[in-house]
GROMACS .gro file of N, CA and C in nm:
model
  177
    1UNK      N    1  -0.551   0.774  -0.472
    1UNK     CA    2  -0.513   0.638  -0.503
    1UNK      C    3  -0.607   0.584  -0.611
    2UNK      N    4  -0.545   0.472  -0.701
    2UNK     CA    5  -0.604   0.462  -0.848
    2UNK      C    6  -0.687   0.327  -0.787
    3UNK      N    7  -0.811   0.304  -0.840
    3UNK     CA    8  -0.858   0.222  -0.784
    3UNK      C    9  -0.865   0.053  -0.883
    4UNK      N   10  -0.843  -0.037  -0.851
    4UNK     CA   11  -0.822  -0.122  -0.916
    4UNK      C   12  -0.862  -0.262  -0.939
    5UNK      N   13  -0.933  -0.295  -1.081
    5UNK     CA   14  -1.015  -0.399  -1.098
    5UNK      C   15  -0.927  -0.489  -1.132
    6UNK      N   16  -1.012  -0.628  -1.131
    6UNK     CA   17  -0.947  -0.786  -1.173
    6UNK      C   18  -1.061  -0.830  -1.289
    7UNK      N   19  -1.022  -0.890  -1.398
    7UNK     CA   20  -1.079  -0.891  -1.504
    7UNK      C   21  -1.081  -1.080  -1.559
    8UNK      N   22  -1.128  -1.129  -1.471
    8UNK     CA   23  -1.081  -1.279  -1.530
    8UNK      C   24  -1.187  -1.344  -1.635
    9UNK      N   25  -1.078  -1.383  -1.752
    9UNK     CA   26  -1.125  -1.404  -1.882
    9UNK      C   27  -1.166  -1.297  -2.012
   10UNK      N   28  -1.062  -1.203  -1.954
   10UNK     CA   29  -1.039  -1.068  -2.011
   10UNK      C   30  -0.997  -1.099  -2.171
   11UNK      N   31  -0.927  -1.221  -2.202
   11UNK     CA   32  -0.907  -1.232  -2.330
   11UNK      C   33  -1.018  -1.263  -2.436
   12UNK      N   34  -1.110  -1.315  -2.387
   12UNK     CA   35  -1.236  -1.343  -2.476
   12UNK      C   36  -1.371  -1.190  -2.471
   13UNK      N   37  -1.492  -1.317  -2.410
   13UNK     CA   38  -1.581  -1.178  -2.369
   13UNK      C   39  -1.568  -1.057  -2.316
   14UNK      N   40  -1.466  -1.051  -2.201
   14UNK     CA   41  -1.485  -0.939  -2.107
   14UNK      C   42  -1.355  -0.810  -2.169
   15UNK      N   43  -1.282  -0.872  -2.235
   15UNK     CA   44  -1.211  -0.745  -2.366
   15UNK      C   45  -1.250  -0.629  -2.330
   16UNK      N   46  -1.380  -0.555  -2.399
   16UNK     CA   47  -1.423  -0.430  -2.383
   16UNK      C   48  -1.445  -0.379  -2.253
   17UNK      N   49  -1.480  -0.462  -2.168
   17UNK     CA   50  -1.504  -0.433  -2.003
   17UNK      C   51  -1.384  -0.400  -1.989
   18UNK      N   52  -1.256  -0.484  -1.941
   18UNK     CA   53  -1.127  -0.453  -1.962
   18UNK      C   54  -1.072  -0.343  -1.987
   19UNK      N   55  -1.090  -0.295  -2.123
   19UNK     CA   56  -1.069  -0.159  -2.171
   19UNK      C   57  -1.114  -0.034  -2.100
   20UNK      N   58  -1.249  -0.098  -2.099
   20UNK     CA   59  -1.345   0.058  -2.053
   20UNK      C   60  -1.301   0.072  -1.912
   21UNK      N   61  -1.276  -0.008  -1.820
   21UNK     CA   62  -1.188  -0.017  -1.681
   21UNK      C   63  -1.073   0.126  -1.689
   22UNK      N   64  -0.989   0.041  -1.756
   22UNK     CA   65  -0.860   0.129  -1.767
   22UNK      C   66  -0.890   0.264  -1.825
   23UNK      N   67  -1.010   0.284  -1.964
   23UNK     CA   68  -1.041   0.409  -2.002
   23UNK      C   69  -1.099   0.493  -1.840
   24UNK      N   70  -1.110   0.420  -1.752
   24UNK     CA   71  -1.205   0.524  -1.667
   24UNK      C   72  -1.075   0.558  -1.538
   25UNK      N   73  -0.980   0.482  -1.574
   25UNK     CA   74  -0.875   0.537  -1.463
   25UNK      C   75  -0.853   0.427  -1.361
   26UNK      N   76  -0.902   0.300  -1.403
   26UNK     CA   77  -0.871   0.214  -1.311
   26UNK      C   78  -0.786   0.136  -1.363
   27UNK      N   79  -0.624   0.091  -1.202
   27UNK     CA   80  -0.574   0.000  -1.248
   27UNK      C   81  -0.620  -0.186  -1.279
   28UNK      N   82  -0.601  -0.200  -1.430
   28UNK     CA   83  -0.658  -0.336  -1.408
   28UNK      C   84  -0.559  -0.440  -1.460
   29UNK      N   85  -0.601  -0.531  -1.397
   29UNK     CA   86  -0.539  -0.701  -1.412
   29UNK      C   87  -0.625  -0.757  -1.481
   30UNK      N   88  -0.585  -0.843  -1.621
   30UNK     CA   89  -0.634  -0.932  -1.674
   30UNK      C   90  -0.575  -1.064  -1.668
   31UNK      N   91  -0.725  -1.166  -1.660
   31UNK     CA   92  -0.640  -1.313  -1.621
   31UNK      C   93  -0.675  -1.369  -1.711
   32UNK      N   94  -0.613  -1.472  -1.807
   32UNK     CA   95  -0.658  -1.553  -1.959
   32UNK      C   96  -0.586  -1.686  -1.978
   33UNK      N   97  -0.655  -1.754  -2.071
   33UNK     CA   98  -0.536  -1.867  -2.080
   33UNK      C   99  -0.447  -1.833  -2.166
   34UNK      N  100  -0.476  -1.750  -2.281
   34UNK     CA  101  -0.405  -1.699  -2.388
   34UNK      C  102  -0.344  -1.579  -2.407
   35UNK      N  103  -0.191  -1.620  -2.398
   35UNK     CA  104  -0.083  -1.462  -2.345
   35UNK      C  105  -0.108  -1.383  -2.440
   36UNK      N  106  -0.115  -1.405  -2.568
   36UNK     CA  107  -0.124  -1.342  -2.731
   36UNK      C  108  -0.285  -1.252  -2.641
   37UNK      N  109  -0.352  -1.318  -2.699
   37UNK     CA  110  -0.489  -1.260  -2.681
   37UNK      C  111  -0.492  -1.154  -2.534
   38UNK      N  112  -0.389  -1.158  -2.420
   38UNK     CA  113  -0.423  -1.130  -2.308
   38UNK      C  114  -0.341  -0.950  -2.387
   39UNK      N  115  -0.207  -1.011  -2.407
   39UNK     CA  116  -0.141  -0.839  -2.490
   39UNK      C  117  -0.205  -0.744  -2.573
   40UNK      N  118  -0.281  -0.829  -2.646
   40UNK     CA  119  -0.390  -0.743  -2.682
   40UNK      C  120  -0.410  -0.683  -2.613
   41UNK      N  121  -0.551  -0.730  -2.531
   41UNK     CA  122  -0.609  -0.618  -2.459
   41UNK      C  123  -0.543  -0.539  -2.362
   42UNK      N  124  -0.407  -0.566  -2.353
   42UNK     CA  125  -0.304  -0.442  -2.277
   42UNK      C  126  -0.275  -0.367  -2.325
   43UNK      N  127  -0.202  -0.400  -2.464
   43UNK     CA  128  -0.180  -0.314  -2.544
   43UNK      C  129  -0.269  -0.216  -2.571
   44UNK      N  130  -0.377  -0.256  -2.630
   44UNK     CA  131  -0.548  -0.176  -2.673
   44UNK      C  132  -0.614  -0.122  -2.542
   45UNK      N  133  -0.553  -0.117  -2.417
   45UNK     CA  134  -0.658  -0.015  -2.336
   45UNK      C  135  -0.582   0.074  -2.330
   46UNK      N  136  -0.526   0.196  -2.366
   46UNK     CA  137  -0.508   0.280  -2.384
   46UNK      C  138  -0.407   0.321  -2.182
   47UNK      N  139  -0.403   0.239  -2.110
   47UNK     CA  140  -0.333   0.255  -1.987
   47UNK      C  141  -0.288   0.112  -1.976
   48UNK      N  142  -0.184   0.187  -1.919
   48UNK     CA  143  -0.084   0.027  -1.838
   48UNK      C  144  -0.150  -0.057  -1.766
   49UNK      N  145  -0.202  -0.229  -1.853
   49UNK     CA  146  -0.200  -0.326  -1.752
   49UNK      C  147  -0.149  -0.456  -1.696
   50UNK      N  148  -0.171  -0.487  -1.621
   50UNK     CA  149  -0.114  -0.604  -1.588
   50UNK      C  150  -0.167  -0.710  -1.613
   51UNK      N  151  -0.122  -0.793  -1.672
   51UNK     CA  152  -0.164  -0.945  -1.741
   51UNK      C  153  -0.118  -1.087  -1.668
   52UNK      N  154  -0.177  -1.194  -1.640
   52UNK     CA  155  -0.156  -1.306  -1.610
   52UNK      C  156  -0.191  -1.378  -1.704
   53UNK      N  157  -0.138  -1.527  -1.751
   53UNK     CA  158  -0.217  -1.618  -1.816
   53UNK      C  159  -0.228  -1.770  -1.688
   54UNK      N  160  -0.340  -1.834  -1.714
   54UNK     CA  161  -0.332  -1.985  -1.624
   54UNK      C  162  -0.437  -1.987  -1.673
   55UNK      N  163  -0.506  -2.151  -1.630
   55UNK     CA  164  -0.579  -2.238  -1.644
   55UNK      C  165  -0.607  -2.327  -1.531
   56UNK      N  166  -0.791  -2.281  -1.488
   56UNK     CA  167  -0.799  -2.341  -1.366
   56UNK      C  168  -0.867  -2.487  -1.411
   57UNK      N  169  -0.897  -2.537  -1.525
   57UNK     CA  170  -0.980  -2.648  -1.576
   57UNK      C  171  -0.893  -2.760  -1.491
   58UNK      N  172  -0.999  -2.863  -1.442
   58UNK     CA  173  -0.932  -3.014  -1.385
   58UNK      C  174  -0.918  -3.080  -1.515
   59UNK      N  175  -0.904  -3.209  -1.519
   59UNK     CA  176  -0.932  -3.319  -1.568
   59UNK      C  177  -0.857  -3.352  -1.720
   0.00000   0.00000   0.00000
């Protein structure tokens, strides 16, 4: 069984983390506010992931 990370704020800093996840065989989820920026890094890890976008900010 593939073991599987959660990546929240995968569209900015954590990008390469993201990647290197999926380069190592893990399934991962990225969470972002920005869908554009989130396909990226799906597209660019080299394995199938799964993407969310939301926004937990109040006010």
């Amino acid at each position: 069984m593939a073991q599987e990370a959660l990546v929240i704020g995968a569209s900015d800093m954590l990008t390469e983390v993201a990647r290197w996840l999926a380069k190592e065989g893990y399934r991962v989820t990225v969470v972002g506010r920005e869908r554009q920026k989130l396909a990226r890094v799906r597209d660019g890890s080299g394995n199938p992931a799964k993407s969310s976008t939301g926004d937990c900010r109040t006010g």
